[in-house]
Amino acid sequence: MGRPVVLKGTVKVRLKDGVLDPQGQTIRRALAQMGYDWVRNVRTGRTFEVEIEAEDLLTARGRLEEISSKLLANPVIESFQVEVRS
């Protein structure tokens, strides 16, 4: 096993299909009032940029998936996508 290095990861959290998104609906209505009536739907989400120490990309991905499922996302109503880069 190699020495830990600092790797950068991105976690994108989104509401699952079928889950109401009141914030997205509010944004869509505001856009329509501003004249952007061609916007049909808005879904909101969150992006987390995380720097972690890990020995390799696979370990880093596993660690990011763990913290995503335990804290960053609510797995009942949200899904998440993890990306790791050096």
mmCIF file of N, CA, C and O in Angstrom, residues 19-83:
data_model
loop_
_atom_site.group_PDB
_atom_site.id
_atom_site.type_symbol
_atom_site.label_atom_id
_atom_site.label_comp_id
_atom_site.label_asym_id
_atom_site.label_seq_id
_atom_site.Cartn_x
_atom_site.Cartn_y
_atom_site.Cartn_z
ATOM 1 N N VAL A 19 -39.593 12.982 -6.392
ATOM 2 C CA VAL A 19 -39.580 13.748 -5.148
ATOM 3 C C VAL A 19 -39.838 15.211 -5.491
ATOM 4 O O VAL A 19 -39.205 15.767 -6.386
ATOM 5 N N LEU A 20 -40.798 15.812 -4.816
ATOM 6 C CA LEU A 20 -41.119 17.211 -5.068
ATOM 7 C C LEU A 20 -39.921 18.110 -4.759
ATOM 8 O O LEU A 20 -39.187 17.864 -3.807
ATOM 9 N N ASP A 21 -39.761 19.147 -5.571
ATOM 10 C CA ASP A 21 -38.658 20.099 -5.407
ATOM 11 C C ASP A 21 -39.249 21.507 -5.309
ATOM 12 O O ASP A 21 -39.328 22.233 -6.304
ATOM 13 N N PRO A 22 -39.705 21.921 -4.102
ATOM 14 C CA PRO A 22 -40.329 23.234 -3.962
ATOM 15 C C PRO A 22 -39.393 24.380 -4.345
ATOM 16 O O PRO A 22 -39.834 25.379 -4.926
ATOM 17 N N GLN A 23 -38.120 24.253 -4.048
ATOM 18 C CA GLN A 23 -37.176 25.310 -4.412
ATOM 19 C C GLN A 23 -37.062 25.424 -5.929
ATOM 20 O O GLN A 23 -37.060 26.518 -6.487
ATOM 21 N N GLY A 24 -36.989 24.303 -6.609
ATOM 22 C CA GLY A 24 -36.942 24.318 -8.066
ATOM 23 C C GLY A 24 -38.199 24.918 -8.669
ATOM 24 O O GLY A 24 -38.140 25.671 -9.645
ATOM 25 N N GLN A 25 -39.364 24.604 -8.079
ATOM 26 C CA GLN A 25 -40.624 25.167 -8.568
ATOM 27 C C GLN A 25 -40.658 26.684 -8.376
ATOM 28 O O GLN A 25 -41.131 27.418 -9.253
ATOM 29 N N THR A 26 -40.148 27.150 -7.236
ATOM 30 C CA THR A 26 -40.097 28.596 -6.977
ATOM 31 C C THR A 26 -39.196 29.293 -7.990
ATOM 32 O O THR A 26 -39.535 30.347 -8.525
ATOM 33 N N ILE A 27 -38.069 28.693 -8.283
ATOM 34 C CA ILE A 27 -37.144 29.265 -9.269
ATOM 35 C C ILE A 27 -37.795 29.300 -10.649
ATOM 36 O O ILE A 27 -37.712 30.295 -11.372
ATOM 37 N N ARG A 28 -38.485 28.207 -11.023
ATOM 38 C CA ARG A 28 -39.146 28.174 -12.324
ATOM 39 C C ARG A 28 -40.204 29.269 -12.435
ATOM 40 O O ARG A 28 -40.285 29.967 -13.444
ATOM 41 N N ARG A 29 -40.988 29.457 -11.391
ATOM 42 C CA ARG A 29 -42.012 30.522 -11.417
ATOM 43 C C ARG A 29 -41.368 31.907 -11.526
ATOM 44 O O ARG A 29 -41.840 32.762 -12.275
ATOM 45 N N ALA A 30 -40.289 32.126 -10.781
ATOM 46 C CA ALA A 30 -39.598 33.417 -10.844
ATOM 47 C C ALA A 30 -39.039 33.663 -12.242
ATOM 48 O O ALA A 30 -39.120 34.785 -12.765
ATOM 49 N N LEU A 31 -38.487 32.640 -12.863
ATOM 50 C CA LEU A 31 -37.978 32.786 -14.228
ATOM 51 C C LEU A 31 -39.100 33.139 -15.195
ATOM 52 O O LEU A 31 -38.929 33.989 -16.071
ATOM 53 N N ALA A 32 -40.257 32.507 -15.021
ATOM 54 C CA ALA A 32 -41.406 32.815 -15.885
ATOM 55 C C ALA A 32 -41.830 34.275 -15.713
ATOM 56 O O ALA A 32 -42.123 34.969 -16.690
ATOM 57 N N GLN A 33 -41.827 34.753 -14.482
ATOM 58 C CA GLN A 33 -42.189 36.153 -14.223
ATOM 59 C C GLN A 33 -41.179 37.123 -14.832
ATOM 60 O O GLN A 33 -41.513 38.264 -15.149
ATOM 61 N N MET A 34 -39.952 36.665 -14.987
ATOM 62 C CA MET A 34 -38.913 37.501 -15.588
ATOM 63 C C MET A 34 -38.934 37.426 -17.115
ATOM 64 O O MET A 34 -38.092 38.020 -17.779
ATOM 65 N N GLY A 35 -39.880 36.670 -17.670
ATOM 66 C CA GLY A 35 -39.987 36.570 -19.115
ATOM 67 C C GLY A 35 -39.383 35.310 -19.705
ATOM 68 O O GLY A 35 -39.435 35.103 -20.916
ATOM 69 N N TYR A 36 -38.818 34.454 -18.883
ATOM 70 C CA TYR A 36 -38.219 33.206 -19.373
ATOM 71 C C TYR A 36 -39.260 32.093 -19.318
ATOM 72 O O TYR A 36 -39.085 31.079 -18.655
ATOM 73 N N ASP A 37 -40.348 32.295 -20.059
ATOM 74 C CA ASP A 37 -41.447 31.347 -19.999
ATOM 75 C C ASP A 37 -41.164 30.054 -20.761
ATOM 76 O O ASP A 37 -41.958 29.124 -20.727
ATOM 77 N N TRP A 38 -40.026 29.970 -21.410
ATOM 78 C CA TRP A 38 -39.638 28.745 -22.097
ATOM 79 C C TRP A 38 -38.979 27.741 -21.146
ATOM 80 O O TRP A 38 -38.735 26.597 -21.531
ATOM 81 N N VAL A 39 -38.719 28.131 -19.880
ATOM 82 C CA VAL A 39 -38.187 27.178 -18.897
ATOM 83 C C VAL A 39 -39.352 26.329 -18.403
ATOM 84 O O VAL A 39 -40.332 26.851 -17.874
ATOM 85 N N ARG A 40 -39.279 25.041 -18.585
ATOM 86 C CA ARG A 40 -40.370 24.136 -18.229
ATOM 87 C C ARG A 40 -40.210 23.516 -16.849
ATOM 88 O O ARG A 40 -41.181 23.177 -16.198
ATOM 89 N N ASN A 41 -38.996 23.310 -16.388
ATOM 90 C CA ASN A 41 -38.786 22.666 -15.092
ATOM 91 C C ASN A 41 -37.396 23.013 -14.582
ATOM 92 O O ASN A 41 -36.467 23.207 -15.363
ATOM 93 N N VAL A 42 -37.264 23.083 -13.269
ATOM 94 C CA VAL A 42 -35.961 23.291 -12.622
ATOM 95 C C VAL A 42 -35.861 22.296 -11.475
ATOM 96 O O VAL A 42 -36.782 22.170 -10.675
ATOM 97 N N ARG A 43 -34.771 21.569 -11.423
ATOM 98 C CA ARG A 43 -34.487 20.658 -10.309
ATOM 99 C C ARG A 43 -33.217 21.170 -9.643
ATOM 100 O O ARG A 43 -32.223 21.434 -10.296
ATOM 101 N N THR A 44 -33.267 21.307 -8.328
ATOM 102 C CA THR A 44 -32.110 21.812 -7.606
ATOM 103 C C THR A 44 -31.257 20.663 -7.096
ATOM 104 O O THR A 44 -31.680 19.507 -7.070
ATOM 105 N N GLY A 45 -30.059 20.987 -6.681
ATOM 106 C CA GLY A 45 -29.142 20.012 -6.117
ATOM 107 C C GLY A 45 -28.011 20.733 -5.417
ATOM 108 O O GLY A 45 -28.001 21.962 -5.314
ATOM 109 N N ARG A 46 -27.075 19.947 -4.935
ATOM 110 C CA ARG A 46 -25.918 20.508 -4.241
ATOM 111 C C ARG A 46 -24.653 19.837 -4.776
ATOM 112 O O ARG A 46 -24.682 18.677 -5.163
ATOM 113 N N THR A 47 -23.567 20.601 -4.759
ATOM 114 C CA THR A 47 -22.268 20.064 -5.148
ATOM 115 C C THR A 47 -21.287 20.304 -4.013
ATOM 116 O O THR A 47 -21.209 21.412 -3.479
ATOM 117 N N PHE A 48 -20.554 19.265 -3.648
ATOM 118 C CA PHE A 48 -19.541 19.358 -2.608
ATOM 119 C C PHE A 48 -18.178 19.084 -3.225
ATOM 120 O O PHE A 48 -18.013 18.101 -3.951
ATOM 121 N N GLU A 49 -17.229 19.970 -2.980
ATOM 122 C CA GLU A 49 -15.836 19.760 -3.376
ATOM 123 C C GLU A 49 -15.090 19.320 -2.124
ATOM 124 O O GLU A 49 -15.075 20.038 -1.120
ATOM 125 N N VAL A 50 -14.492 18.132 -2.155
ATOM 126 C CA VAL A 50 -13.883 17.544 -0.962
ATOM 127 C C VAL A 50 -12.445 17.150 -1.269
ATOM 128 O O VAL A 50 -12.180 16.508 -2.287
ATOM 129 N N GLU A 51 -11.510 17.535 -0.402
ATOM 130 C CA GLU A 51 -10.133 17.066 -0.494
ATOM 131 C C GLU A 51 -9.928 16.026 0.593
ATOM 132 O O GLU A 51 -10.239 16.274 1.761
ATOM 133 N N ILE A 52 -9.439 14.851 0.211
ATOM 134 C CA ILE A 52 -9.236 13.787 1.186
ATOM 135 C C ILE A 52 -7.875 13.145 0.982
ATOM 136 O O ILE A 52 -7.282 13.236 -0.097
ATOM 137 N N GLU A 53 -7.399 12.485 2.027
ATOM 138 C CA GLU A 53 -6.183 11.695 1.933
ATOM 139 C C GLU A 53 -6.564 10.250 1.663
ATOM 140 O O GLU A 53 -7.464 9.705 2.296
ATOM 141 N N ALA A 54 -5.894 9.653 0.697
ATOM 142 C CA ALA A 54 -6.116 8.246 0.378
ATOM 143 C C ALA A 54 -4.893 7.710 -0.351
ATOM 144 O O ALA A 54 -4.113 8.472 -0.921
ATOM 145 N N GLU A 55 -4.755 6.403 -0.335
ATOM 146 C CA GLU A 55 -3.614 5.760 -0.981
ATOM 147 C C GLU A 55 -3.789 5.667 -2.492
ATOM 148 O O GLU A 55 -2.813 5.606 -3.238
ATOM 149 N N ASP A 56 -5.044 5.612 -2.942
ATOM 150 C CA ASP A 56 -5.311 5.484 -4.376
ATOM 151 C C ASP A 56 -6.723 5.978 -4.681
ATOM 152 O O ASP A 56 -7.506 6.274 -3.776
ATOM 153 N N LEU A 57 -7.043 6.055 -5.969
ATOM 154 C CA LEU A 57 -8.340 6.576 -6.398
ATOM 155 C C LEU A 57 -9.500 5.693 -5.935
ATOM 156 O O LEU A 57 -10.567 6.193 -5.579
ATOM 157 N N LEU A 58 -9.308 4.377 -5.936
ATOM 158 C CA LEU A 58 -10.370 3.465 -5.523
ATOM 159 C C LEU A 58 -10.717 3.654 -4.045
ATOM 160 O O LEU A 58 -11.888 3.704 -3.677
ATOM 161 N N THR A 59 -9.702 3.796 -3.202
ATOM 162 C CA THR A 59 -9.929 4.043 -1.777
ATOM 163 C C THR A 59 -10.610 5.387 -1.573
ATOM 164 O O THR A 59 -11.549 5.516 -0.782
ATOM 165 N N ALA A 60 -10.169 6.398 -2.313
ATOM 166 C CA ALA A 60 -10.769 7.727 -2.206
ATOM 167 C C ALA A 60 -12.244 7.683 -2.593
ATOM 168 O O ALA A 60 -13.094 8.252 -1.915
ATOM 169 N N ARG A 61 -12.557 6.985 -3.668
ATOM 170 C CA ARG A 61 -13.952 6.860 -4.098
ATOM 171 C C ARG A 61 -14.789 6.193 -3.011
ATOM 172 O O ARG A 61 -15.885 6.637 -2.690
ATOM 173 N N GLY A 62 -14.276 5.130 -2.431
ATOM 174 C CA GLY A 62 -15.000 4.436 -1.370
ATOM 175 C C GLY A 62 -15.256 5.334 -0.173
ATOM 176 O O GLY A 62 -16.349 5.327 0.410
ATOM 177 N N ARG A 63 -14.264 6.115 0.197
ATOM 178 C CA ARG A 63 -14.420 7.033 1.329
ATOM 179 C C ARG A 63 -15.450 8.118 1.029
ATOM 180 O O ARG A 63 -16.273 8.469 1.879
ATOM 181 N N LEU A 64 -15.407 8.662 -0.188
ATOM 182 C CA LEU A 64 -16.386 9.684 -0.559
ATOM 183 C C LEU A 64 -17.804 9.108 -0.619
ATOM 184 O O LEU A 64 -18.764 9.760 -0.205
ATOM 185 N N GLU A 65 -17.933 7.890 -1.119
ATOM 186 C CA GLU A 65 -19.252 7.258 -1.149
ATOM 187 C C GLU A 65 -19.777 7.034 0.262
ATOM 188 O O GLU A 65 -20.966 7.219 0.528
ATOM 189 N N GLU A 66 -18.892 6.666 1.182
ATOM 190 C CA GLU A 66 -19.304 6.452 2.571
ATOM 191 C C GLU A 66 -19.808 7.739 3.213
ATOM 192 O O GLU A 66 -20.895 7.767 3.806
ATOM 193 N N ILE A 67 -19.045 8.831 3.084
ATOM 194 C CA ILE A 67 -19.501 10.075 3.730
ATOM 195 C C ILE A 67 -20.719 10.649 3.020
ATOM 196 O O ILE A 67 -21.549 11.303 3.649
ATOM 197 N N SER A 68 -20.845 10.367 1.727
ATOM 198 C CA SER A 68 -22.022 10.836 0.994
ATOM 199 C C SER A 68 -23.283 10.148 1.498
ATOM 200 O O SER A 68 -24.304 10.790 1.734
ATOM 201 N N SER A 69 -23.211 8.829 1.671
ATOM 202 C CA SER A 69 -24.391 8.088 2.100
ATOM 203 C C SER A 69 -24.721 8.317 3.567
ATOM 204 O O SER A 69 -25.869 8.175 3.980
ATOM 205 N N LYS A 70 -23.723 8.699 4.364
ATOM 206 C CA LYS A 70 -23.958 8.899 5.800
ATOM 207 C C LYS A 70 -24.271 10.341 6.172
ATOM 208 O O LYS A 70 -24.917 10.585 7.183
ATOM 209 N N LEU A 71 -23.819 11.329 5.372
ATOM 210 C CA LEU A 71 -23.994 12.719 5.787
ATOM 211 C C LEU A 71 -24.410 13.661 4.659
ATOM 212 O O LEU A 71 -25.315 14.455 4.818
ATOM 213 N N LEU A 72 -23.753 13.586 3.516
ATOM 214 C CA LEU A 72 -23.969 14.585 2.478
ATOM 215 C C LEU A 72 -25.306 14.443 1.761
ATOM 216 O O LEU A 72 -25.859 15.429 1.289
ATOM 217 N N ALA A 73 -25.814 13.226 1.668
ATOM 218 C CA ALA A 73 -27.083 12.980 0.982
ATOM 219 C C ALA A 73 -28.030 12.218 1.899
ATOM 220 O O ALA A 73 -27.596 11.449 2.745
ATOM 221 N N ASN A 74 -29.320 12.454 1.702
ATOM 222 C CA ASN A 74 -30.347 11.680 2.379
ATOM 223 C C ASN A 74 -30.769 10.585 1.408
ATOM 224 O O ASN A 74 -31.503 10.849 0.453
ATOM 225 N N PRO A 75 -30.314 9.340 1.617
ATOM 226 C CA PRO A 75 -30.558 8.288 0.623
ATOM 227 C C PRO A 75 -32.035 7.952 0.406
ATOM 228 O O PRO A 75 -32.377 7.318 -0.576
ATOM 229 N N VAL A 76 -32.909 8.399 1.281
ATOM 230 C CA VAL A 76 -34.338 8.148 1.106
ATOM 231 C C VAL A 76 -34.894 8.977 -0.054
ATOM 232 O O VAL A 76 -35.690 8.485 -0.855
ATOM 233 N N ILE A 77 -34.455 10.233 -0.174
ATOM 234 C CA ILE A 77 -35.021 11.125 -1.196
ATOM 235 C C ILE A 77 -33.987 11.652 -2.190
ATOM 236 O O ILE A 77 -34.359 12.321 -3.149
ATOM 237 N N GLU A 78 -32.702 11.371 -1.948
ATOM 238 C CA GLU A 78 -31.653 11.923 -2.814
ATOM 239 C C GLU A 78 -30.751 10.818 -3.351
ATOM 240 O O GLU A 78 -30.573 9.782 -2.720
ATOM 241 N N SER A 79 -30.173 11.083 -4.506
ATOM 242 C CA SER A 79 -29.123 10.239 -5.053
ATOM 243 C C SER A 79 -27.859 11.070 -5.148
ATOM 244 O O SER A 79 -27.913 12.297 -5.092
ATOM 245 N N PHE A 80 -26.721 10.399 -5.251
ATOM 246 C CA PHE A 80 -25.465 11.150 -5.360
ATOM 247 C C PHE A 80 -24.547 10.489 -6.358
ATOM 248 O O PHE A 80 -24.655 9.292 -6.651
ATOM 249 N N GLN A 81 -23.652 11.308 -6.896
ATOM 250 C CA GLN A 81 -22.650 10.854 -7.851
ATOM 251 C C GLN A 81 -21.295 11.331 -7.373
ATOM 252 O O GLN A 81 -21.137 12.502 -6.994
ATOM 253 N N VAL A 82 -20.318 10.435 -7.349
ATOM 254 C CA VAL A 82 -18.979 10.741 -6.846
ATOM 255 C C VAL A 82 -17.981 10.733 -7.995
ATOM 256 O O VAL A 82 -18.007 9.831 -8.829
ATOM 257 N N GLU A 83 -17.111 11.734 -8.009
ATOM 258 C CA GLU A 83 -16.013 11.794 -8.981
ATOM 259 C C GLU A 83 -14.738 12.078 -8.212
ATOM 260 O O GLU A 83 -14.727 12.941 -7.334
#
